[in-house]
């Protein structure tokens, strides 16, 4: 009987505690793991000029080309105080340190950037980086690696971009997924390690250079030349056979033409 009473007492205590816990979740001061997002809203953030972007964990990014720079952050009311938008040495840094989320979904924080030109986008988010419309940035580096920037330790995000550029380069050593459309004169791709995947059969590039040490595929569409070396197990799948082809195949990865 005493055990039963103790069980009933614990149940009663839990029933009294749960409403208090749930009420406390609706606050920016609640513990991260139990904190609700709150009302989703978007605000404009004034920042200095920048030409590079680094996206850290928990942040989605949408980029639009425009004459006037504009940065907007969309997130929950109770998450906003742990979302930072700063510029250091010409680089826009996007951070969301709301990392533990037992009671809310991932990927709530979304930053929208309108800018006339960007030269580098570094992904350490694990989430998507998208373009809105065509980006005609002349020279663009897409980076998802942790060797040169140890703080950018997450290398499993997604680039989903439509480009019209002179030169585009990719450097990756993790699990990131690259989905590119559009065109470029020069396209350089380095998968230094990992299982990154490139789907760029709809990205027409005159001259493509590859350095492939990874385990997944590069799907490309060279128009004039294709050069490089395959050192890993991943294949290079070409959707056109250009006039000039000079690709070394040193291990299990193969150059495959889809014609």
Short mmCIF file of C-alpha atoms in Angstrom, two decimals:
data_model
loop_
_atom_site.label_atom_id
_atom_site.label_comp_id
_atom_site.label_asym_id
_atom_site.label_seq_id
_atom_site.Cartn_x
_atom_site.Cartn_y
_atom_site.Cartn_z
CA UNK A 1 0.00 0.00 0.00
CA UNK A 2 2.86 2.32 0.86
CA UNK A 3 4.51 1.55 -2.52
CA UNK A 4 1.27 2.29 -4.31
CA UNK A 5 0.94 5.58 -2.48
CA UNK A 6 4.51 6.49 -3.40
CA UNK A 7 3.81 5.73 -7.08
CA UNK A 8 0.68 7.84 -6.95
CA UNK A 9 2.66 10.62 -5.31
CA UNK A 10 5.30 10.53 -8.06
CA UNK A 11 2.63 10.59 -10.76
CA UNK A 12 0.97 13.58 -9.12
CA UNK A 13 4.30 15.37 -8.87
CA UNK A 14 5.03 14.69 -12.54
CA UNK A 15 1.61 15.98 -13.59
CA UNK A 16 2.22 19.15 -11.61
CA UNK A 17 5.75 19.57 -13.00
CA UNK A 18 4.99 19.07 -16.70
CA UNK A 19 2.80 22.19 -17.17
CA UNK A 20 5.48 24.26 -15.44
CA UNK A 21 8.17 22.80 -17.71
CA UNK A 22 6.12 23.41 -20.85
CA UNK A 23 5.33 26.96 -19.76
CA UNK A 24 9.01 27.67 -19.13
CA UNK A 25 9.85 26.39 -22.64
CA UNK A 26 8.11 29.46 -24.06
CA UNK A 27 10.97 31.80 -23.22
CA UNK A 28 14.30 32.90 -24.65
CA UNK A 29 15.83 32.00 -21.27
CA UNK A 30 14.63 28.38 -21.31
CA UNK A 31 17.24 25.61 -21.63
CA UNK A 32 18.10 24.99 -25.30
CA UNK A 33 16.96 21.37 -25.27
CA UNK A 34 13.41 22.24 -24.18
CA UNK A 35 13.08 25.72 -25.66
CA UNK A 36 10.28 26.34 -28.12
CA UNK A 37 11.00 28.43 -31.21
CA UNK A 38 8.25 30.96 -30.61
CA UNK A 39 6.63 33.03 -33.35
CA UNK A 40 8.61 32.98 -36.61
CA UNK A 41 9.44 36.44 -37.92
CA UNK A 42 11.88 38.08 -40.34
CA UNK A 43 13.99 41.16 -39.67
CA UNK A 44 16.57 43.16 -41.63
CA UNK A 45 20.08 43.33 -40.19
CA UNK A 46 22.38 46.22 -41.14
CA UNK A 47 25.96 45.04 -41.74
CA UNK A 48 29.13 46.41 -43.39
CA UNK A 49 29.98 45.41 -46.96
CA UNK A 50 31.21 41.87 -47.54
CA UNK A 51 32.25 39.65 -50.45
CA UNK A 52 32.55 36.30 -48.65
CA UNK A 53 30.12 34.26 -46.56
CA UNK A 54 30.59 31.50 -43.97
CA UNK A 55 27.47 29.65 -42.85
CA UNK A 56 27.80 27.78 -39.56
CA UNK A 57 25.65 25.03 -38.07
CA UNK A 58 21.84 25.29 -37.93
CA UNK A 59 21.50 28.10 -40.51
CA UNK A 60 19.91 27.88 -43.95
CA UNK A 61 20.97 30.46 -46.53
CA UNK A 62 19.26 31.82 -49.64
CA UNK A 63 21.29 34.14 -51.90
CA UNK A 64 19.86 36.54 -54.45
CA UNK A 65 21.79 38.86 -56.76
CA UNK A 66 20.84 42.51 -56.47
CA UNK A 67 22.33 45.99 -56.73
CA UNK A 68 21.70 46.84 -53.06
CA UNK A 69 23.03 44.64 -50.26
CA UNK A 70 20.38 43.37 -47.86
CA UNK A 71 20.58 40.76 -45.10
CA UNK A 72 17.45 39.37 -43.45
CA UNK A 73 17.20 36.77 -40.70
CA UNK A 74 14.12 34.61 -40.18
CA UNK A 75 13.90 32.66 -36.94
CA UNK A 76 11.81 32.04 -33.84
CA UNK A 77 11.24 34.72 -31.21
CA UNK A 78 12.86 32.63 -28.47
CA UNK A 79 15.85 31.66 -30.65
CA UNK A 80 16.82 35.11 -31.91
CA UNK A 81 19.19 36.01 -29.06
CA UNK A 82 21.48 33.11 -30.03
CA UNK A 83 21.53 33.96 -33.74
CA UNK A 84 24.35 36.28 -34.79
CA UNK A 85 24.94 38.07 -38.10
CA UNK A 86 28.37 39.72 -38.19
CA UNK A 87 31.04 40.79 -40.67
CA UNK A 88 34.76 40.26 -40.04
CA UNK A 89 37.39 41.27 -42.61
CA UNK A 90 34.85 41.38 -45.41
CA UNK A 91 33.29 38.01 -44.52
CA UNK A 92 29.66 37.61 -43.45
CA UNK A 93 29.45 35.11 -40.56
CA UNK A 94 26.11 33.43 -39.89
CA UNK A 95 25.72 31.58 -36.57
CA UNK A 96 22.93 29.93 -34.61
CA UNK A 97 24.07 28.40 -31.31
CA UNK A 98 20.63 26.96 -30.45
CA UNK A 99 22.03 23.47 -30.87
CA UNK A 100 19.93 21.22 -28.62
CA UNK A 101 16.30 20.78 -29.63
CA UNK A 102 14.18 18.08 -27.99
CA UNK A 103 10.98 20.10 -28.48
CA UNK A 104 11.40 21.81 -31.87
CA UNK A 105 12.48 20.93 -35.40
CA UNK A 106 15.86 21.57 -37.01
CA UNK A 107 16.57 24.26 -39.59
CA UNK A 108 14.30 27.01 -38.30
CA UNK A 109 16.84 29.82 -38.75
CA UNK A 110 17.01 31.05 -42.35
CA UNK A 111 19.10 33.96 -43.62
CA UNK A 112 18.25 35.74 -46.88
CA UNK A 113 21.07 37.68 -48.54
CA UNK A 114 20.77 40.04 -51.50
CA UNK A 115 24.17 41.19 -52.75
CA UNK A 116 25.80 42.47 -55.98
CA UNK A 117 28.77 40.10 -55.81
CA UNK A 118 30.16 37.23 -53.75
CA UNK A 119 33.54 35.56 -54.29
CA UNK A 120 33.34 32.74 -51.72
CA UNK A 121 30.69 30.72 -49.89
CA UNK A 122 31.90 28.40 -47.14
CA UNK A 123 29.40 25.90 -45.78
CA UNK A 124 29.61 24.50 -42.26
CA UNK A 125 25.87 24.31 -41.74
CA UNK A 126 24.68 20.80 -42.51
CA UNK A 127 21.69 22.49 -44.16
CA UNK A 128 20.95 23.98 -47.59
CA UNK A 129 22.47 26.96 -49.35
CA UNK A 130 20.16 27.96 -52.21
CA UNK A 131 20.12 30.58 -54.94
CA UNK A 132 17.03 32.60 -55.77
CA UNK A 133 17.29 33.23 -59.49
CA UNK A 134 20.56 33.16 -61.44
CA UNK A 135 23.75 34.36 -59.75
CA UNK A 136 26.11 36.01 -62.24
CA UNK A 137 29.04 36.41 -59.86
CA UNK A 138 32.21 36.37 -62.06
CA UNK A 139 34.44 34.27 -59.76
CA UNK A 140 32.92 32.04 -57.10
CA UNK A 141 34.53 29.54 -54.72
CA UNK A 142 32.27 26.96 -53.04
CA UNK A 143 33.96 25.46 -49.99
CA UNK A 144 32.96 22.74 -47.55
CA UNK A 145 36.08 21.53 -45.79
CA UNK A 146 37.46 21.57 -42.27
CA UNK A 147 41.23 21.56 -42.82
CA UNK A 148 41.86 25.27 -43.43
CA UNK A 149 39.16 26.47 -41.03
CA UNK A 150 38.84 24.08 -38.05
CA UNK A 151 35.90 26.10 -36.70
CA UNK A 152 33.96 25.13 -39.82
CA UNK A 153 33.88 21.49 -38.75
CA UNK A 154 30.55 20.45 -40.30
CA UNK A 155 30.97 19.42 -43.94
CA UNK A 156 27.63 17.80 -44.76
CA UNK A 157 25.57 20.65 -46.21
CA UNK A 158 24.00 21.19 -49.61
CA UNK A 159 24.71 23.74 -52.34
CA UNK A 160 21.78 24.20 -54.72
CA UNK A 161 22.76 27.02 -57.08
CA UNK A 162 22.08 28.37 -60.57
CA UNK A 163 25.14 30.24 -61.85
CA UNK A 164 26.31 32.27 -64.84
CA UNK A 165 29.99 32.82 -64.07
CA UNK A 166 33.44 33.06 -65.56
CA UNK A 167 35.18 30.84 -63.01
CA UNK A 168 33.70 28.47 -60.42
CA UNK A 169 35.67 26.26 -58.04
CA UNK A 170 34.69 23.62 -55.49
CA UNK A 171 36.77 22.36 -52.56
CA UNK A 172 35.28 19.67 -50.32
CA UNK A 173 36.55 17.02 -47.92
CA UNK A 174 33.36 15.76 -46.27
CA UNK A 175 29.81 14.78 -47.20
CA UNK A 176 28.47 17.89 -48.89
CA UNK A 177 26.18 17.67 -51.90
CA UNK A 178 26.61 20.10 -54.80
CA UNK A 179 23.78 20.62 -57.28
CA UNK A 180 24.71 23.22 -59.91
CA UNK A 181 22.94 24.54 -62.99
CA UNK A 182 23.89 27.21 -65.51
CA UNK A 183 27.23 27.87 -67.19
CA UNK A 184 30.83 28.94 -66.67
CA UNK A 185 34.01 29.32 -68.66
CA UNK A 186 36.23 27.56 -66.10
CA UNK A 187 35.19 24.97 -63.51
CA UNK A 188 37.71 23.51 -61.04
CA UNK A 189 36.66 20.71 -58.68
CA UNK A 190 38.61 19.20 -55.79
CA UNK A 191 37.22 16.45 -53.59
CA UNK A 192 40.16 16.07 -51.21
CA UNK A 193 38.48 13.26 -49.23
CA UNK A 194 35.09 12.06 -48.04
CA UNK A 195 31.85 11.19 -49.81
CA UNK A 196 30.84 14.51 -51.37
CA UNK A 197 28.73 14.32 -54.52
CA UNK A 198 28.50 16.72 -57.46
CA UNK A 199 25.53 16.80 -59.81
CA UNK A 200 26.40 19.36 -62.48
CA UNK A 201 25.25 17.72 -65.70
CA UNK A 202 23.11 20.84 -66.27
CA UNK A 203 26.08 23.14 -65.59
CA UNK A 204 27.82 23.71 -68.92
CA UNK A 205 31.49 24.60 -68.44
CA UNK A 206 33.95 25.17 -71.27
CA UNK A 207 36.98 23.89 -69.38
CA UNK A 208 36.81 21.54 -66.40
CA UNK A 209 39.63 20.42 -64.12
CA UNK A 210 39.07 17.64 -61.55
CA UNK A 211 41.08 16.32 -58.61
CA UNK A 212 39.04 13.46 -57.15
CA UNK A 213 40.10 11.61 -53.99
CA UNK A 214 36.56 10.94 -52.79
CA UNK A 215 34.21 7.96 -52.87
CA UNK A 216 31.16 9.46 -54.60
CA UNK A 217 30.54 10.66 -58.14
CA UNK A 218 31.19 13.89 -60.00
CA UNK A 219 28.62 14.39 -62.77
CA UNK A 220 29.79 17.09 -65.16
CA UNK A 221 29.28 18.57 -68.63
CA UNK A 222 32.54 19.88 -70.16
CA UNK A 223 32.28 21.63 -73.52
CA UNK A 224 35.91 22.17 -74.65
CA UNK A 225 38.31 20.37 -72.31
CA UNK A 226 38.40 17.95 -69.39
CA UNK A 227 41.61 17.49 -67.41
CA UNK A 228 42.63 16.09 -64.05
CA UNK A 229 43.27 13.03 -61.95
CA UNK A 230 41.16 10.39 -60.18
CA UNK A 231 42.82 9.05 -57.02
CA UNK A 232 39.88 7.55 -55.11
CA UNK A 233 36.96 5.20 -55.64
CA UNK A 234 34.49 7.77 -56.94
CA UNK A 235 33.79 8.11 -60.66
CA UNK A 236 33.67 11.15 -62.93
CA UNK A 237 30.63 10.90 -65.17
CA UNK A 238 30.79 13.24 -68.17
CA UNK A 239 27.65 14.09 -70.13
CA UNK A 240 29.67 15.33 -73.10
CA UNK A 241 32.93 14.25 -74.74
CA UNK A 242 34.97 17.42 -75.30
CA UNK A 243 37.69 17.72 -77.91
CA UNK A 244 40.46 17.68 -75.31
CA UNK A 245 40.49 14.95 -72.65
CA UNK A 246 43.46 14.33 -70.34
CA UNK A 247 42.41 12.50 -67.18
CA UNK A 248 44.62 10.12 -65.18
CA UNK A 249 42.85 7.20 -63.46
CA UNK A 250 45.16 6.04 -60.68
CA UNK A 251 42.88 3.90 -58.51
CA UNK A 252 39.35 2.48 -58.72
CA UNK A 253 37.56 5.62 -59.85
CA UNK A 254 36.78 5.79 -63.57
CA UNK A 255 36.00 8.41 -66.19
CA UNK A 256 32.67 7.48 -67.77
CA UNK A 257 31.14 9.22 -70.79
CA UNK A 258 27.34 9.29 -71.04
CA UNK A 259 26.61 9.90 -74.72
#
